[in-house]
CSV table of C-alpha atoms in Angstrom, one decimal:
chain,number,residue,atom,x,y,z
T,22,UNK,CA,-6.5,-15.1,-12.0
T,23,UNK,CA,-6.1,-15.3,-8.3
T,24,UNK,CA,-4.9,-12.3,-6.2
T,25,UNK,CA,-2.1,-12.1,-3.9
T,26,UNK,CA,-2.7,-14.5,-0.8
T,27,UNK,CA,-1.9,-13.9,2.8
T,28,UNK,CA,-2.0,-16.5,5.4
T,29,UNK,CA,-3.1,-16.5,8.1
T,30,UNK,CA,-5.5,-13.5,7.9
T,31,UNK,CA,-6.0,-13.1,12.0
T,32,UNK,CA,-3.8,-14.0,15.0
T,33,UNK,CA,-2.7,-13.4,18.5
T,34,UNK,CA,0.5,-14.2,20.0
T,35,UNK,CA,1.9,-12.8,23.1
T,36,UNK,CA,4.8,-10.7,24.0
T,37,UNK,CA,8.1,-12.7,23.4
T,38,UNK,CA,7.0,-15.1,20.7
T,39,UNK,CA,8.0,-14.7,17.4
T,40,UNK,CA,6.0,-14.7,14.2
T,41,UNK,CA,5.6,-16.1,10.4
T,42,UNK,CA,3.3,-14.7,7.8
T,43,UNK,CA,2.8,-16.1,4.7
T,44,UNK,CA,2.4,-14.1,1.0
T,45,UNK,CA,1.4,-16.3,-2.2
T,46,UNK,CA,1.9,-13.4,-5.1
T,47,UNK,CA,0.1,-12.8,-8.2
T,48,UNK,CA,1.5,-15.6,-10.6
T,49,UNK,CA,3.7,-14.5,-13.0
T,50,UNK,CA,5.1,-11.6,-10.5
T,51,UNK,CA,8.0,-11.4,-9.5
T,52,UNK,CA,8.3,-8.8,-6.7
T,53,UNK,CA,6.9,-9.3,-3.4
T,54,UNK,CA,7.1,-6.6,-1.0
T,55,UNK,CA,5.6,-6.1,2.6
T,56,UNK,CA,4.1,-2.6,4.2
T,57,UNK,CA,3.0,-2.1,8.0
T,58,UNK,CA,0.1,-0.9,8.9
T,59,UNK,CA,-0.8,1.0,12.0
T,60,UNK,CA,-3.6,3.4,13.4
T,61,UNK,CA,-0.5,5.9,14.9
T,62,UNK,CA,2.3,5.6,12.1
T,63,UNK,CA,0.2,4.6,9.1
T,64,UNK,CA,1.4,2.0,6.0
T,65,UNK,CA,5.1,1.8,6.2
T,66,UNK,CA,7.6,0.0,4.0
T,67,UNK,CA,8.8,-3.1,5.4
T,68,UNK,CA,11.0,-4.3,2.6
T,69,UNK,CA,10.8,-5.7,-0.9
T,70,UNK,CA,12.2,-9.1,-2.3
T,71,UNK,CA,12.9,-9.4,-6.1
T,72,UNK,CA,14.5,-13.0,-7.2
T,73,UNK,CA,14.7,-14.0,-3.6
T,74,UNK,CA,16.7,-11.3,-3.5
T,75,UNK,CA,16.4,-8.1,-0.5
T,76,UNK,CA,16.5,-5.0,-2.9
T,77,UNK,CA,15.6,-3.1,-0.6
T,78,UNK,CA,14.6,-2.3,3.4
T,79,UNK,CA,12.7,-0.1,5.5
T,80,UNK,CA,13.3,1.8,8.5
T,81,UNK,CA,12.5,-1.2,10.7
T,82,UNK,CA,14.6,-3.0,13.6
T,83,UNK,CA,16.7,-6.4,12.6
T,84,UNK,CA,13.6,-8.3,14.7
T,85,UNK,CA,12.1,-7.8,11.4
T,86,UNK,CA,13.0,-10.1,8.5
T,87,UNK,CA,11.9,-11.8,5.1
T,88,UNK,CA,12.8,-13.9,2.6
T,89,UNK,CA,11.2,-14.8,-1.3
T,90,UNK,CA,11.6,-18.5,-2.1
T,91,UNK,CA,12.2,-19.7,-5.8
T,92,UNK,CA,8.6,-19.9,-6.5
T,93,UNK,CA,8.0,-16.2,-5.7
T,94,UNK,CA,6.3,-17.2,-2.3
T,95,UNK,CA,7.4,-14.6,0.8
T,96,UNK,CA,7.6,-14.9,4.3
T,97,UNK,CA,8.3,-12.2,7.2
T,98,UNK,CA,8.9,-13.1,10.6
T,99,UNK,CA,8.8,-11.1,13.9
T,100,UNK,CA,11.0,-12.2,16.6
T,101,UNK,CA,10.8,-11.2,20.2
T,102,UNK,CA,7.5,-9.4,19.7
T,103,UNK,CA,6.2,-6.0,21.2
T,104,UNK,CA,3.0,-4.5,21.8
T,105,UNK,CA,4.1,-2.2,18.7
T,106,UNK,CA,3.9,-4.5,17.2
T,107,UNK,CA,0.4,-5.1,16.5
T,108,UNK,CA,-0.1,-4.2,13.1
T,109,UNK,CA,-2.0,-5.2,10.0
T,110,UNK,CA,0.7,-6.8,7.1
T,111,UNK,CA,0.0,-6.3,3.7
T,112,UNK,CA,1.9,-7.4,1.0
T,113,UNK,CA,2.2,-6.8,-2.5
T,114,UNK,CA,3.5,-8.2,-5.5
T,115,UNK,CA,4.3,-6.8,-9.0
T,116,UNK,CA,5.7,-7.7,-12.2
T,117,UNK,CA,9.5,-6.8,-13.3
T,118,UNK,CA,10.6,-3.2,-12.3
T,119,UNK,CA,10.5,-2.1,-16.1
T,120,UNK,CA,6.9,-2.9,-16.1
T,121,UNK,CA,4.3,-0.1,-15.0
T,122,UNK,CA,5.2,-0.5,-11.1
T,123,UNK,CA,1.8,-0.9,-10.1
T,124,UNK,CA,1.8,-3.0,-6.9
T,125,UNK,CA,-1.2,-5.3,-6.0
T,126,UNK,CA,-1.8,-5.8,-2.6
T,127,UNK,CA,-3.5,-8.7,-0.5
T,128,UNK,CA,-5.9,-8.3,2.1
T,129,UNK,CA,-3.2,-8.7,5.3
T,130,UNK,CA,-2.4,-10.9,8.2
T,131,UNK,CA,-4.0,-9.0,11.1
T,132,UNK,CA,-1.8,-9.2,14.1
T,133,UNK,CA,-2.4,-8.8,17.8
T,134,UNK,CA,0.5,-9.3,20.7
T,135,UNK,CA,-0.8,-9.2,23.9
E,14,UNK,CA,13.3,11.6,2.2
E,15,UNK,CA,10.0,11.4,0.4
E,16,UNK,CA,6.9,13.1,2.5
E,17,UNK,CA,3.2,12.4,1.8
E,18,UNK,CA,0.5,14.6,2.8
E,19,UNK,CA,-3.1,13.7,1.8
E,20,UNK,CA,-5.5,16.7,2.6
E,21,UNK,CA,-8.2,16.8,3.7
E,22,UNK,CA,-8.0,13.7,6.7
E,23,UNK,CA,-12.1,13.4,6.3
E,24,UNK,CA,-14.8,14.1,4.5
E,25,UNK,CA,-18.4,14.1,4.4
E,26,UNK,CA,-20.5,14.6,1.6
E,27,UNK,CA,-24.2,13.9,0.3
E,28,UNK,CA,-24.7,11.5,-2.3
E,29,UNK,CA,-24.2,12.7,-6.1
E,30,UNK,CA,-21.5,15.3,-5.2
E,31,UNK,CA,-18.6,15.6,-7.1
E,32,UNK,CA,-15.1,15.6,-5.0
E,33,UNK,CA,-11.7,16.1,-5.3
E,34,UNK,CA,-9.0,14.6,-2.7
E,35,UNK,CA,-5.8,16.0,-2.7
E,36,UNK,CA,-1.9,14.3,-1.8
E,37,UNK,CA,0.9,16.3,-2.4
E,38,UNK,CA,4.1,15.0,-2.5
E,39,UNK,CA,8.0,16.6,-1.2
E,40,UNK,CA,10.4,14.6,-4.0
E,41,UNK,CA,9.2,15.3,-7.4
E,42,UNK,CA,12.0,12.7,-8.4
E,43,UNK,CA,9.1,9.8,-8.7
E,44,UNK,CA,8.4,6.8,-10.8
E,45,UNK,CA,5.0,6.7,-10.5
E,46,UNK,CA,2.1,7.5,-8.4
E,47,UNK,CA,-1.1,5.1,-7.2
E,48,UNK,CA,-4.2,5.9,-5.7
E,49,UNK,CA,-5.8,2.9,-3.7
E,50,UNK,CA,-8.9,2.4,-1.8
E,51,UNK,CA,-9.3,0.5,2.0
E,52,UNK,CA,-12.3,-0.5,3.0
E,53,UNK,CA,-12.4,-1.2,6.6
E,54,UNK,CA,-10.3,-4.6,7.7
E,55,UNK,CA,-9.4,-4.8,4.3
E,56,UNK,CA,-6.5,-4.9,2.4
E,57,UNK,CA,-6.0,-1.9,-0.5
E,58,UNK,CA,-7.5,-2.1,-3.6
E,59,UNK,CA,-5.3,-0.3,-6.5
E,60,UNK,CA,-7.2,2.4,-8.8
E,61,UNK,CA,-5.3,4.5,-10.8
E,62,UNK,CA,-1.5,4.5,-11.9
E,63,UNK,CA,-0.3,7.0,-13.1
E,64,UNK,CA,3.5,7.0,-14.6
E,65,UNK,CA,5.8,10.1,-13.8
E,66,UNK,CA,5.5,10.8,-17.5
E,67,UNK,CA,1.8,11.3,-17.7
E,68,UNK,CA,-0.3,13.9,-17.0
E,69,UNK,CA,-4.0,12.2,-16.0
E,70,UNK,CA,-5.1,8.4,-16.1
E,71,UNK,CA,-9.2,7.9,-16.0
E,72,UNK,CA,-11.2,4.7,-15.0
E,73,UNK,CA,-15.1,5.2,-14.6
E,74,UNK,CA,-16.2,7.8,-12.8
E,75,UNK,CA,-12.3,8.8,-11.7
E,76,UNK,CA,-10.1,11.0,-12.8
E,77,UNK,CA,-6.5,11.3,-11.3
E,78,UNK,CA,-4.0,13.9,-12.0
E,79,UNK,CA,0.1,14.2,-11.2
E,80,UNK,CA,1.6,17.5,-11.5
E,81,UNK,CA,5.3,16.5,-10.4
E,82,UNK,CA,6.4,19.9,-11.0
E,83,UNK,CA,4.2,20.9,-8.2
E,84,UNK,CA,4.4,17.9,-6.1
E,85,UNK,CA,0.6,17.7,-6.0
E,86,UNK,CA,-2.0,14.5,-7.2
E,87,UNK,CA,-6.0,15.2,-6.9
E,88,UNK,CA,-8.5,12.1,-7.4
E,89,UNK,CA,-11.4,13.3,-8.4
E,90,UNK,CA,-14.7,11.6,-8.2
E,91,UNK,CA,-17.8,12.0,-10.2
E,92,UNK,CA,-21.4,12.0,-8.9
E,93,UNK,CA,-20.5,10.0,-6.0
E,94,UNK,CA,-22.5,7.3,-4.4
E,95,UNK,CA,-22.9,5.4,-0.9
E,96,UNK,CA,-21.0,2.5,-2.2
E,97,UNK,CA,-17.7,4.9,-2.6
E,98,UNK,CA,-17.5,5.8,1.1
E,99,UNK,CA,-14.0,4.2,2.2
E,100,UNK,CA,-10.1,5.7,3.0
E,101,UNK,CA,-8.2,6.9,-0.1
E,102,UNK,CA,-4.8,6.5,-0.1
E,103,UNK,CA,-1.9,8.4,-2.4
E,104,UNK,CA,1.3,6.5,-2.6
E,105,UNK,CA,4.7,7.7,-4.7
E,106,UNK,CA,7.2,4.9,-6.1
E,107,UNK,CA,10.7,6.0,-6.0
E,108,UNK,CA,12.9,4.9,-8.7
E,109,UNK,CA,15.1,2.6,-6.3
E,110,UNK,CA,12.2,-0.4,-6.6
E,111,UNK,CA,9.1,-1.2,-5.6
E,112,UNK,CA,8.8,0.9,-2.1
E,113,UNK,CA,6.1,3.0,-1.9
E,114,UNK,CA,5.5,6.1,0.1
E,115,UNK,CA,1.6,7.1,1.5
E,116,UNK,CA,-0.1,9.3,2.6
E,117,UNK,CA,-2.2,9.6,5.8
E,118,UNK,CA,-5.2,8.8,3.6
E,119,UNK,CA,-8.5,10.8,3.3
E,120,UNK,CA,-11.7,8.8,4.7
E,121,UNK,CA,-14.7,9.5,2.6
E,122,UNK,CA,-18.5,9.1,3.5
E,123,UNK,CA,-21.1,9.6,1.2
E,124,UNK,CA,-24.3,10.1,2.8
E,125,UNK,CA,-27.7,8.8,0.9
């Protein structure tokens, strides 16, 4: 059974640009939500899609947004990028919410802005 | 707000020691709580779940505990080995959805 998938693993963009990453979740799960990582502020909670649904958000700015497609599949994208922003992305998907809650995670989108 | 605190930040022991790595926790009004491992670069790998109605959850050579009375969760590790050295984290669902809360993490080396 394959694991949750992150494209692309690595990249560099510059300050300005904006951003996609990509999430393929566990099949069968239906929740996809995405955490920040940094060496200063730790993992953070981005937000979490259920149904391609927002259930809930983070205490990020609005540069930061997502969406779930039918299929389960996520996407976050950065606008206007910062420094500060240069972060590792995980994501995570999970069954229902009246399952156990345990969260799987992928191995992140690594991202530099220079 | 929910507040993490995973104690100690490091540590350093010799191969075959047993440990215990601490995360206490401010809300006691959790769903559940998850221990993960992160190796370096990598993404986390999950290890034990333990649901706000249980006590302990065991896999292998770990044991985790949740008191939620006391806002405290140990992972403790039996005869450890090289192959274990990584960053443990603690994280605490809330009962809103799937948003979970870490800790700072506690980075482990084992020495052979």
């Amino acid at each position: 059974k394959a694991g949750v998938t992150q494209t692309p693993r690595y990249l560099i963009k510059t300050r300005g640009q904006q951003v996609t990453l990509s999430c393929s979740p566990i099949s069968g799960h239906r929740s996809v939500s995405w955490y920040q990582q940094t060496p200063g502020q730790g993992l953070q909670f981005l937000f979490e899609y259920f149904s391609e649904t927002q259930r809930n958000k983070g205490n990020f700015p609005g540069r930061f947004s997502g969406r779930q497609f039918s299929n389960s599949r996520s996407e976050m994208n950065v606008s206007t990028l910062e420094l500060g922003d240069s972060a590792l992305y995980l994501c995570a998907s999970s069954r229902i919410r009246s399952d156990t809650g345990e969260l799987f995670f992928g191995e992140g989108s690594r991202l530099t802005v220079l | 707000k929910q507040e993490v605190t995973q104690i100690p930040a490091a540590l350093s022991v010799p191969e075959g020691e047993n440990l215990v790595l601490n995360c206490s926790f401010t809300d006691s009004a959790i769903y559940n709580l998850q221990w993960f491992r992160q190796d370096p670069g990598k993404g986390l790998t999950s290890l034990l779940l333990i649901q706000s109605s249980q006590r302990e959850q065991t896999s292998g050579r770990l044991n985790a505990s949740l008191d939620k009375s006391s806002g405290r969760s140990t992972l403790y590790i039996a005869a450890s080995q090289p192959g274990d050295s990584a960053t443990y984290l603690c994280a605490v669902g809330d009962n809103a959805g799937n948003m979970l809360t870490f800790g700072g993490g506690t980075r482990l080396m084992v020495k052979p």
